[in-house]
PDB file of C-alpha atoms and ligand atoms in Angstrom:
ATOM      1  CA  UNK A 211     143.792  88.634 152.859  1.00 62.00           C
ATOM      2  CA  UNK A 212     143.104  89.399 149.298  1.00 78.00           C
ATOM      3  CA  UNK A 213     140.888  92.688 148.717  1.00 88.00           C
ATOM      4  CA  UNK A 214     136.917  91.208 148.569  1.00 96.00           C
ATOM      5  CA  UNK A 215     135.522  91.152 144.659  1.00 97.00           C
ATOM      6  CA  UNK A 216     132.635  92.891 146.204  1.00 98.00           C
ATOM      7  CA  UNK A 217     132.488  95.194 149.051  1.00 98.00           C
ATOM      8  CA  UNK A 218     129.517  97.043 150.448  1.00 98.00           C
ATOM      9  CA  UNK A 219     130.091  99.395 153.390  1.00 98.00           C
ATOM     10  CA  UNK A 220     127.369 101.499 155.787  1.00 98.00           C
ATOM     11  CA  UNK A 221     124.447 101.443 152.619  1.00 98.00           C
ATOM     12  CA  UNK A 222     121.257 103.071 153.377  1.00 98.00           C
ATOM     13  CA  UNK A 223     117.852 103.409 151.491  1.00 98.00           C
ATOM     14  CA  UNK A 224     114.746 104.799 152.506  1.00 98.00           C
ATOM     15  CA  UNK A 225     111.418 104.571 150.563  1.00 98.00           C
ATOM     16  CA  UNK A 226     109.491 107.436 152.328  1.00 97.00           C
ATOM     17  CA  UNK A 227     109.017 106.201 155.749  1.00 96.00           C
ATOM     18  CA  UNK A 228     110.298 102.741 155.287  1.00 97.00           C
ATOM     19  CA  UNK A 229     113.965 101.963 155.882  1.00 98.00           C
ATOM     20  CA  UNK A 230     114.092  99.455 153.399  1.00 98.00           C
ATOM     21  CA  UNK A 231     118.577  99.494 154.005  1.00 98.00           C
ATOM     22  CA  UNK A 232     119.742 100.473 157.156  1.00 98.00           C
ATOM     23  CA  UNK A 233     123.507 100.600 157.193  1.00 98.00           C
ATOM     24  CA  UNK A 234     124.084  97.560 155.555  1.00 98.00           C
ATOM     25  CA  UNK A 235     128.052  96.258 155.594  1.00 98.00           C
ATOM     26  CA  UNK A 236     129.026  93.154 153.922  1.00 97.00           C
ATOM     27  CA  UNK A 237     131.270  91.794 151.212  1.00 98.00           C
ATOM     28  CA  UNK A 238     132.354  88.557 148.804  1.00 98.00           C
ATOM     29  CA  UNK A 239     134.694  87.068 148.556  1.00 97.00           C
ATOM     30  CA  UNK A 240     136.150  85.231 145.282  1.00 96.00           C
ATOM     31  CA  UNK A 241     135.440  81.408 145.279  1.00 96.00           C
ATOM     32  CA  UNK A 242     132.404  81.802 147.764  1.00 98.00           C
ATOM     33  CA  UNK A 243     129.350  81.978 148.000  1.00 98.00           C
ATOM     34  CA  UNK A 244     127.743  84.874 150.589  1.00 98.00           C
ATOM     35  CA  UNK A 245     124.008  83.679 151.264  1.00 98.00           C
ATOM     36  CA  UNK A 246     121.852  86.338 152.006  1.00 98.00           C
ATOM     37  CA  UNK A 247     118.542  85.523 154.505  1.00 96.00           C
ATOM     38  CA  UNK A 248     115.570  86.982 156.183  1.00 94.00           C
ATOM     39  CA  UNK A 249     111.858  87.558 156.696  1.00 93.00           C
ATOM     40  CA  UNK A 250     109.997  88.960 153.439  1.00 93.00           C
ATOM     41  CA  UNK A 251     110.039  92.789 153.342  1.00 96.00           C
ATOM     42  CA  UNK A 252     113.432  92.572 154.775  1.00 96.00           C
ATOM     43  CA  UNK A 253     115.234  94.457 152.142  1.00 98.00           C
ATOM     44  CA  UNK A 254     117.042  91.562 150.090  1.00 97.00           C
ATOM     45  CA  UNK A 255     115.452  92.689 146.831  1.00 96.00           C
ATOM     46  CA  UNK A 256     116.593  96.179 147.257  1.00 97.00           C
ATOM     47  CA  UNK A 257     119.948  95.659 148.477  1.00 97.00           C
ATOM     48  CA  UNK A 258     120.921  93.337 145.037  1.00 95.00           C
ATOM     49  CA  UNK A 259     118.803  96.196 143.098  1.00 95.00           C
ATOM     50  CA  UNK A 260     121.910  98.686 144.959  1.00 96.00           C
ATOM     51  CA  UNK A 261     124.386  96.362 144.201  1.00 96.00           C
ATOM     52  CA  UNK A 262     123.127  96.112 140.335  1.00 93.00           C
ATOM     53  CA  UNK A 263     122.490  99.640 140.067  1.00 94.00           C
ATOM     54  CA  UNK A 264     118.560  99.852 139.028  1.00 93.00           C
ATOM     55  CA  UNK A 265     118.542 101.715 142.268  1.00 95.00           C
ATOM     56  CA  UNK A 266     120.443 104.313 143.958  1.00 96.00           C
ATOM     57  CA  UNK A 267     121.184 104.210 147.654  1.00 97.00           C
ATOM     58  CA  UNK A 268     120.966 107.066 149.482  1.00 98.00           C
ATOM     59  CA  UNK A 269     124.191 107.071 151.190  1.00 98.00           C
ATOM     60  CA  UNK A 270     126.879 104.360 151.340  1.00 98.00           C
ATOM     61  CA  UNK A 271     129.544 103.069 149.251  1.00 98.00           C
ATOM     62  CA  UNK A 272     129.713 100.054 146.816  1.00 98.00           C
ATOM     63  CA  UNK A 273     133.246  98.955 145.504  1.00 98.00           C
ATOM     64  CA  UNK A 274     133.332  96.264 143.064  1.00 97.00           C
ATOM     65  CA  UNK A 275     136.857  95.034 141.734  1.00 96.00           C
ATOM     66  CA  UNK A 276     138.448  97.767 143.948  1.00 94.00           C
ATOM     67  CA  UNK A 277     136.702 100.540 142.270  1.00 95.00           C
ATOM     68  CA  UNK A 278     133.586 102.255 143.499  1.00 96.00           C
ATOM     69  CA  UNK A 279     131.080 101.750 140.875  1.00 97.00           C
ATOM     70  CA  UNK A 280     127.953 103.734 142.792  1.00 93.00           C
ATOM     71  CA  UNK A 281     127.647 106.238 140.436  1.00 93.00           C
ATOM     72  CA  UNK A 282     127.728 103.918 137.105  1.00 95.00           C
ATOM     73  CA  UNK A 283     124.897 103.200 135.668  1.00 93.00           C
ATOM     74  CA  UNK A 284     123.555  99.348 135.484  1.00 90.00           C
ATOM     75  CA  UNK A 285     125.207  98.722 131.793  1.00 86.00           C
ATOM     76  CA  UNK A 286     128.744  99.760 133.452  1.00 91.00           C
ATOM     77  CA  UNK A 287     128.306  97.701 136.553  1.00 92.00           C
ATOM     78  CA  UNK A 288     127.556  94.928 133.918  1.00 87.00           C
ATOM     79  CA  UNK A 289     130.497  95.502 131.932  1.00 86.00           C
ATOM     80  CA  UNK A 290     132.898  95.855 134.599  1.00 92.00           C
ATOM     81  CA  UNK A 291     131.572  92.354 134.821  1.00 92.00           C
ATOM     82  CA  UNK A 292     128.849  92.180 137.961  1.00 91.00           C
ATOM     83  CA  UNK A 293     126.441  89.834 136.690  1.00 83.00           C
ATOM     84  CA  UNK A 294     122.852  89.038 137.536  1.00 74.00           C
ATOM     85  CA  UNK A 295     119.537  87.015 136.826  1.00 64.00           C
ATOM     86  CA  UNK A 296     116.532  89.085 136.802  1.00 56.00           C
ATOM     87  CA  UNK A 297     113.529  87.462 138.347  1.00 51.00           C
ATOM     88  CA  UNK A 298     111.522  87.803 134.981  1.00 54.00           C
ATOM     89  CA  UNK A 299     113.901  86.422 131.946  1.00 64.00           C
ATOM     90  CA  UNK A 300     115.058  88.345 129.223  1.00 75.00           C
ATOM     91  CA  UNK A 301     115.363  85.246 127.026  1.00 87.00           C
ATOM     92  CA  UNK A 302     114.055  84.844 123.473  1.00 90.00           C
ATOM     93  CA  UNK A 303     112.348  81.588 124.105  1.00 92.00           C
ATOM     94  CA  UNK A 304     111.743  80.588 120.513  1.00 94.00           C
ATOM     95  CA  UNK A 305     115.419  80.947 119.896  1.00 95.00           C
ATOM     96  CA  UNK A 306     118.178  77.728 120.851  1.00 96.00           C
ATOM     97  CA  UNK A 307     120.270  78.213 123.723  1.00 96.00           C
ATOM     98  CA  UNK A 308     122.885  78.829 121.790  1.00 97.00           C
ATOM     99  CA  UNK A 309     121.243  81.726 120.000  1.00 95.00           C
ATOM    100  CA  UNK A 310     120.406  83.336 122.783  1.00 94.00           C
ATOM    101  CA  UNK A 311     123.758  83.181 124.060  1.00 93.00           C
ATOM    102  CA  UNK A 312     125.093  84.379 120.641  1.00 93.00           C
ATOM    103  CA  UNK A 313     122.684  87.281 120.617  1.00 90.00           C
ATOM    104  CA  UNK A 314     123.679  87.985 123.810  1.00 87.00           C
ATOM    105  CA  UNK A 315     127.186  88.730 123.181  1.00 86.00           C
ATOM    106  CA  UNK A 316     126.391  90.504 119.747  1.00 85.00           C
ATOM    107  CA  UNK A 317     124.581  92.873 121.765  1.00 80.00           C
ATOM    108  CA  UNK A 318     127.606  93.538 124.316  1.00 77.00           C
ATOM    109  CA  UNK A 319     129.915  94.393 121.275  1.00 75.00           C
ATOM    110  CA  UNK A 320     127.703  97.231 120.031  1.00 67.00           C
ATOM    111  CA  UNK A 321     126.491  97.980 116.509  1.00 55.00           C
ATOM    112  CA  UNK A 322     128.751  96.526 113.398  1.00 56.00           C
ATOM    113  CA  UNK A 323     128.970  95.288 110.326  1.00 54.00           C
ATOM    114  CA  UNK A 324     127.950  92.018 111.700  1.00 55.00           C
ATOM    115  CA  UNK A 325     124.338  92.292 110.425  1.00 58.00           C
ATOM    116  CA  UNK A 326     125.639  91.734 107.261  1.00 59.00           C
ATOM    117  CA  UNK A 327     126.157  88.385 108.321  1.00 66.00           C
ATOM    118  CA  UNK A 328     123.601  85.901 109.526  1.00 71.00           C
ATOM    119  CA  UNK A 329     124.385  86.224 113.550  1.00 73.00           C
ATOM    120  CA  UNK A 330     124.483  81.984 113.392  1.00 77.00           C
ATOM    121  CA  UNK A 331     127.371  81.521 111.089  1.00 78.00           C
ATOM    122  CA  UNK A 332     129.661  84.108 112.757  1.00 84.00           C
ATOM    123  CA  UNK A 333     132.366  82.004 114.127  1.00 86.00           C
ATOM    124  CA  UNK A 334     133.609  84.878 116.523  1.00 87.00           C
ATOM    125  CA  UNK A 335     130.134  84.687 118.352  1.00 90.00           C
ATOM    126  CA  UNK A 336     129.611  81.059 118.443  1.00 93.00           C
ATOM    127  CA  UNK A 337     132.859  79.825 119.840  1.00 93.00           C
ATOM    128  CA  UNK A 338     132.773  81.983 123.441  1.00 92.00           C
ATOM    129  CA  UNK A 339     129.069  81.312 122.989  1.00 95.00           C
ATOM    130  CA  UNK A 340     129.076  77.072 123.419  1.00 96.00           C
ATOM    131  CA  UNK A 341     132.548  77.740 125.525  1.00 95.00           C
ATOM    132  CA  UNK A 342     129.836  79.229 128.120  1.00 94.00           C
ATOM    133  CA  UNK A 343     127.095  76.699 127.180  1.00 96.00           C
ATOM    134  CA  UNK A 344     130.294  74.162 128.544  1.00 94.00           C
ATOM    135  CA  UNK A 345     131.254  75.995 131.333  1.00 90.00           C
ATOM    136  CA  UNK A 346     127.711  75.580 132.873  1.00 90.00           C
ATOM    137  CA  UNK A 347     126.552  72.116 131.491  1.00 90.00           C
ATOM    138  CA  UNK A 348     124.609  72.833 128.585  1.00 94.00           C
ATOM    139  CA  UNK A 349     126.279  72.319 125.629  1.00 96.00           C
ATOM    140  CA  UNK A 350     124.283  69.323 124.943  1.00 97.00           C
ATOM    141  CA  UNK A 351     121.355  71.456 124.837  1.00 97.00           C
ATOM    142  CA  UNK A 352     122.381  74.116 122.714  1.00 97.00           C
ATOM    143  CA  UNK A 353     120.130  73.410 120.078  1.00 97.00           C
ATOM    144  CA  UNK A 354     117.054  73.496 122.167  1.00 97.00           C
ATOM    145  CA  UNK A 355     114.635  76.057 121.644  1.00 97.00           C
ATOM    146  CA  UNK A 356     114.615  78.023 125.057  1.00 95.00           C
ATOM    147  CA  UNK A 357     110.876  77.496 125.908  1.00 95.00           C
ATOM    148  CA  UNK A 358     111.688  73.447 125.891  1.00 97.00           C
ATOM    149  CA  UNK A 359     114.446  73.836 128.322  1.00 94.00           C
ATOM    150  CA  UNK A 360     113.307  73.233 132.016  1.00 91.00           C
ATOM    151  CA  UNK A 361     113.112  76.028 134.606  1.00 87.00           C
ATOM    152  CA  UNK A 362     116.614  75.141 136.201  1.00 87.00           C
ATOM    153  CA  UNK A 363     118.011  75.041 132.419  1.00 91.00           C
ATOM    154  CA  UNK A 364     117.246  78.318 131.673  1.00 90.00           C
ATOM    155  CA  UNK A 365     118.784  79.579 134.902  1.00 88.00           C
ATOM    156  CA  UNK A 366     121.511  77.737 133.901  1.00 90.00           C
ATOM    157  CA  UNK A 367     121.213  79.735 130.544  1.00 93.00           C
ATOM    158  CA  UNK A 368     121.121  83.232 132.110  1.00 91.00           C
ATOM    159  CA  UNK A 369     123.778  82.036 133.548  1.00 90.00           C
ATOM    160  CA  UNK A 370     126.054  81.146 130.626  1.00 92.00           C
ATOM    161  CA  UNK A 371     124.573  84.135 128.865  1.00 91.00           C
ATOM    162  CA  UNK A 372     126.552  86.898 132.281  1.00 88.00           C
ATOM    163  CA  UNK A 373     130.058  84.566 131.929  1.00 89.00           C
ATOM    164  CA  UNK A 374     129.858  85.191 127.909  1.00 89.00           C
ATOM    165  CA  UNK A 375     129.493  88.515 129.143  1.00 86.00           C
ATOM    166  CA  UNK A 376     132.667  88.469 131.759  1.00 87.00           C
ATOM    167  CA  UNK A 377     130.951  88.363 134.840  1.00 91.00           C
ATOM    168  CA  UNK A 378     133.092  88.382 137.679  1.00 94.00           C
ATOM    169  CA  UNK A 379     130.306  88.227 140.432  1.00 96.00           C
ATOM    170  CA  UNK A 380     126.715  86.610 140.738  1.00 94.00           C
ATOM    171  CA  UNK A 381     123.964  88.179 142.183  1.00 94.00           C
ATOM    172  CA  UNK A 382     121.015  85.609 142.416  1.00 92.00           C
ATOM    173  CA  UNK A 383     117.777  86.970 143.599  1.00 91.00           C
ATOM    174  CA  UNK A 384     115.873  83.622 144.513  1.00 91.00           C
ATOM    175  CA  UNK A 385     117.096  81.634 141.959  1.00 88.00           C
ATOM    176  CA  UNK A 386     114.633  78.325 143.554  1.00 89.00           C
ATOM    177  CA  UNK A 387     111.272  80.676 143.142  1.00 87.00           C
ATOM    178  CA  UNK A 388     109.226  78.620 141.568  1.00 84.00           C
ATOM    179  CA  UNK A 389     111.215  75.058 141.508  1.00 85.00           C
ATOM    180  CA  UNK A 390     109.711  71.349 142.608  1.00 87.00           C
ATOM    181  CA  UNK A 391     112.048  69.412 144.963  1.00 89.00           C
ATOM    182  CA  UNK A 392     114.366  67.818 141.540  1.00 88.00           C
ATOM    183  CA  UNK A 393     114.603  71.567 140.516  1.00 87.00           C
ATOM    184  CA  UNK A 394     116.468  72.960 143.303  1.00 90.00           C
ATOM    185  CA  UNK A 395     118.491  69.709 143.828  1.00 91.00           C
ATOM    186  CA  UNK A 396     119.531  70.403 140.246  1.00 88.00           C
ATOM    187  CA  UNK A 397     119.845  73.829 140.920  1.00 90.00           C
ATOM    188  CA  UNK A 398     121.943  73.595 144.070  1.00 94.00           C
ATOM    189  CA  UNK A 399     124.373  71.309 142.249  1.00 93.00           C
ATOM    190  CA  UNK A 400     124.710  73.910 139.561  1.00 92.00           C
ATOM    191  CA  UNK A 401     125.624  76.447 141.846  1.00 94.00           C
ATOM    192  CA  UNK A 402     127.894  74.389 144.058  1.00 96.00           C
ATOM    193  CA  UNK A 403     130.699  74.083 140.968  1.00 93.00           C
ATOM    194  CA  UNK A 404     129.658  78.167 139.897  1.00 93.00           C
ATOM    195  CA  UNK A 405     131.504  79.116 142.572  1.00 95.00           C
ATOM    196  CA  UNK A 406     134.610  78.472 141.038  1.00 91.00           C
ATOM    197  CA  UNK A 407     133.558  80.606 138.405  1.00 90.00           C
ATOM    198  CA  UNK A 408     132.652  83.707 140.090  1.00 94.00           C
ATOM    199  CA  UNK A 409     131.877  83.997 143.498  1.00 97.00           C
ATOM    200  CA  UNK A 410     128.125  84.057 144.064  1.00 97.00           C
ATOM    201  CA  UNK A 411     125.458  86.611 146.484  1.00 97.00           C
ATOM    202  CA  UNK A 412     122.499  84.415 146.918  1.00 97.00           C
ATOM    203  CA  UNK A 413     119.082  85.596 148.063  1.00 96.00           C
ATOM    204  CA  UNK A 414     117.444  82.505 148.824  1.00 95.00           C
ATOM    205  CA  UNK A 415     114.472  81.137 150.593  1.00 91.00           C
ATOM    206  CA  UNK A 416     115.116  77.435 150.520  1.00 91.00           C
ATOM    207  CA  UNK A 417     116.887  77.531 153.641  1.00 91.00           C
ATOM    208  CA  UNK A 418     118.001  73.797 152.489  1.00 91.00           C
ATOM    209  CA  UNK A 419     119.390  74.955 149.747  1.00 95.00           C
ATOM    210  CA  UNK A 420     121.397  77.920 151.845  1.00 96.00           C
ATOM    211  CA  UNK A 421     122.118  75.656 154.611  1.00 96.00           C
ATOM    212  CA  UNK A 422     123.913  73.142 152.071  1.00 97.00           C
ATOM    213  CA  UNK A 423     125.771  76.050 149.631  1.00 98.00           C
ATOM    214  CA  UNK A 424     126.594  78.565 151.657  1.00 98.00           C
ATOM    215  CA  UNK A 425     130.082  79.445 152.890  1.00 98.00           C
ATOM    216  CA  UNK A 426     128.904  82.661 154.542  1.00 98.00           C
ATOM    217  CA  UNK A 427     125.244  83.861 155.662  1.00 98.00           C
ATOM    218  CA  UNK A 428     124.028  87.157 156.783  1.00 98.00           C
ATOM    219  CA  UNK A 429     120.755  87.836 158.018  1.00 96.00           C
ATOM    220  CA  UNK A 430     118.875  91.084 157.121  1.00 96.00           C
ATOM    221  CA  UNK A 431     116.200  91.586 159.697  1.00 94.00           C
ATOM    222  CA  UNK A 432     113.989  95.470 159.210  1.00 95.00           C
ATOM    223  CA  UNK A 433     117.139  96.505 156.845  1.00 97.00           C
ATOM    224  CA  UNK A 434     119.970  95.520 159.095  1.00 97.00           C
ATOM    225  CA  UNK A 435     122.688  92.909 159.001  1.00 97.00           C
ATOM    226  CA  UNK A 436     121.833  90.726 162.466  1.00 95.00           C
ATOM    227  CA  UNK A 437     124.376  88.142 161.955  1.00 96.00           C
ATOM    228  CA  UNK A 438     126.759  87.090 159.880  1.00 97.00           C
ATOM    229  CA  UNK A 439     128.715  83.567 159.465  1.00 97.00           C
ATOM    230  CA  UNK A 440     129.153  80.303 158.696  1.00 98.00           C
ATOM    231  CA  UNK A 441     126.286  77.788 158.446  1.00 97.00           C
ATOM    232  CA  UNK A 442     126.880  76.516 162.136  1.00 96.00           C
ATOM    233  CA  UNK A 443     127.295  79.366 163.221  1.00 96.00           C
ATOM    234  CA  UNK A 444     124.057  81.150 161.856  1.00 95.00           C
ATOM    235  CA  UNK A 445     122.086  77.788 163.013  1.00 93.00           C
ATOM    236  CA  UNK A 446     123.000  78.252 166.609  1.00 92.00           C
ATOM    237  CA  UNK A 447     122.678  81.998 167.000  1.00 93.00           C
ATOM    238  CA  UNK A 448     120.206  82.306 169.519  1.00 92.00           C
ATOM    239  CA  UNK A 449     119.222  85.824 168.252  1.00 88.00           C
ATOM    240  CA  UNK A 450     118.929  84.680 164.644  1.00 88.00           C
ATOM    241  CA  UNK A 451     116.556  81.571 165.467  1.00 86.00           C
ATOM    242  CA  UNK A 452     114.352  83.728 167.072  1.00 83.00           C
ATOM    243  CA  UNK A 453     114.233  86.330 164.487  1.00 76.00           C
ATOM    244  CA  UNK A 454     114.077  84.611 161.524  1.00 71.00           C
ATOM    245  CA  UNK A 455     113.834  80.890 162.153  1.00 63.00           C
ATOM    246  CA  UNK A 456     111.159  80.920 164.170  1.00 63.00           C
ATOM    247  CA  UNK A 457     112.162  79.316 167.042  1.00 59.00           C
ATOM    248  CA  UNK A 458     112.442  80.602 170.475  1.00 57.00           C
ATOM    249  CA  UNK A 459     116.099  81.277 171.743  1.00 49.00           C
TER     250      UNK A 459
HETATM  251  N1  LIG B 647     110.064 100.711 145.085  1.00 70.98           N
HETATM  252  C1  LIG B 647     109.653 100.718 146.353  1.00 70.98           C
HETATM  253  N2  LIG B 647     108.890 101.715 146.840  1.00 70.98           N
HETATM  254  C2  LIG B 647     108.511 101.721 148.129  1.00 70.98           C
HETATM  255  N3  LIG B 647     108.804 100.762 149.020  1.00 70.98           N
HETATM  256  C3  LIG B 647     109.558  99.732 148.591  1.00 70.98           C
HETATM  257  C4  LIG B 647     110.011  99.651 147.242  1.00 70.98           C
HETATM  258  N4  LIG B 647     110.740  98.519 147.121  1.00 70.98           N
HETATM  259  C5  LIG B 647     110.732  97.924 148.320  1.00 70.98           C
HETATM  260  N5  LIG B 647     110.020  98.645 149.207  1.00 70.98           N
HETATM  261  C6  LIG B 647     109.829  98.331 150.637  1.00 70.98           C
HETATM  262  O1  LIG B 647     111.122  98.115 151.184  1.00 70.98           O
HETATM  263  C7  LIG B 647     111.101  97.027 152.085  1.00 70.98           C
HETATM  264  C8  LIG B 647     112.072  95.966 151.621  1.00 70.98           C
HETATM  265  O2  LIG B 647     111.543  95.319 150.466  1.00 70.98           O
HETATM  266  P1  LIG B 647     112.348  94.203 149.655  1.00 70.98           P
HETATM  267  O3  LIG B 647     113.729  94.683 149.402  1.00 70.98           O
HETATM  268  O4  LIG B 647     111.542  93.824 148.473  1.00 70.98           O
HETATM  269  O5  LIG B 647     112.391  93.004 150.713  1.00 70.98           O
HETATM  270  P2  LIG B 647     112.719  91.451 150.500  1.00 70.98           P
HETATM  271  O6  LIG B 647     113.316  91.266 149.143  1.00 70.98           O
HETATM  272  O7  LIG B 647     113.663  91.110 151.616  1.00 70.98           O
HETATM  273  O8  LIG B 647     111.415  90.717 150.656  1.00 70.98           O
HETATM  274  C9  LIG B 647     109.659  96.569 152.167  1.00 70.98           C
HETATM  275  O9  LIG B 647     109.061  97.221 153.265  1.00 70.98           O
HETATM  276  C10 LIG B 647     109.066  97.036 150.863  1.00 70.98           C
HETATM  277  O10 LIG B 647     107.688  97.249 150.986  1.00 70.98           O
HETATM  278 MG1  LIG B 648     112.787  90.008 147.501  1.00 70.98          MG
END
């Protein structure tokens, strides 16, 4: 079997007293995506946080692309093309979507010359810029100020803003947070064909949502990897439906 685009093996992190990762294993694979479950508290948030590199595990090893990137900083992880959503955007919302995109990838090619030129008639930005608008269904929006897009269209946006920027893998902390019913139906359709792109980790708490996307789920119960498989499998695991889904075995 091919090598795994990401691979996490034995990570821990304490904060003080709390074991917030406690010899976590686990890895995606391209085309799929890897749902990641459990209570609140259980250390989702800080495992991604690992994984992007705003913070440092204590012991462990994260390889990414066959290379172990936990000693790179987060603007290496993101170059070597790990890409993630942050829970509060980094989007100019007075600016289009396309703008935003476009200012995006300025940013990724450093300081040039370019400010001579007004950043919207630079040909060399705009093409990759609507060729990711495309790739995620927005090019018919691209002239929309950000703040008019709805929630799920500016995920959508963050998310053509990390494949302008090569991203190889998603990691999507709770993408749904915050979405009505049409939103995550939206959403979930989104994500189904993203896949394809990169392969995706998904923290999620719509458990509809998981249940319907996910190729793989593990459960993280007190910092620990409980289970980890397919949808069916995860539904009917006794130990998993009584720690996390509420249910007695
Ligand atoms: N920066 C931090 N300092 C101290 N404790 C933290 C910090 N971040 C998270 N924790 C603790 O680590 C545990 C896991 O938190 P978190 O990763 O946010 O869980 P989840 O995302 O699964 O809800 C919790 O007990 C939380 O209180
Ligand atoms: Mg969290």
């Amino acid at each position: 079997m091919a090598e795994p685009v990401l691979d996490i093996r034995s990570l821990k992190k304490s904060f003080g007293a709390v074991v917030a990762t406690d010899g976590v294993s686990l890895d995606l694979r391209e085309g799929e995506i890897h749902a990641l479950i459990g209570p609140n508290g259980a250390g989702k948030s800080t495992l991604i946080h690992q994984i992007a590199g705003t913070i440092r595990p204590d012991s462990g090893e994260i390889r990414f692309l066959g290379q172990d990137i936990g000693t790179l900083g987060v603007a290496e992880r993101a170059r070597l093309g790990l890409g993630r959503t942050f829970q509060v955007s980094s989007l100019a919302h007075e600016f289009s979507a396309l703008r935003n995109v476009m200012l995006a990838v300025q940013g990724s090619q450093g300081s040039s010359f370019r400010f001579f030129r007004p950043v919207m008639d630079d040909a060399s930005l705009k093409e990759p810029a609507m060729a990711a608008l495309e790739r995620v269904g927005l090019a018919n929006r691209a002239g929309i100020p950000a703040a008019e897009l709805s929630h799920g269209e500016r995920r959508q946006l963050e998310i053509a803003i990390a494949l302008a920027l090569g991203s190889r893998a998603f990691l999507l902390d709770e993408p749904m947070a915050g979405m009505g019913p049409e939103g995550s139906q939206a959403l979930t359709a989104f994500l189904d064909g993203l896949r394809q792109e990169a392969p995706i980790l998904l923290v999620e708490h719509d458990m509809e949502a998981v249940f319907a996307l996910a190729d793989r789920i593990s459960v993280l119960v007190y910092g620990r990897v409980i289970a980890t498989g397919s949808v069916e499998e995860i539904r009917n695991n006794p130990t998993v439906r009584e720690a996390y889904l509420g249910e007695p075995a």
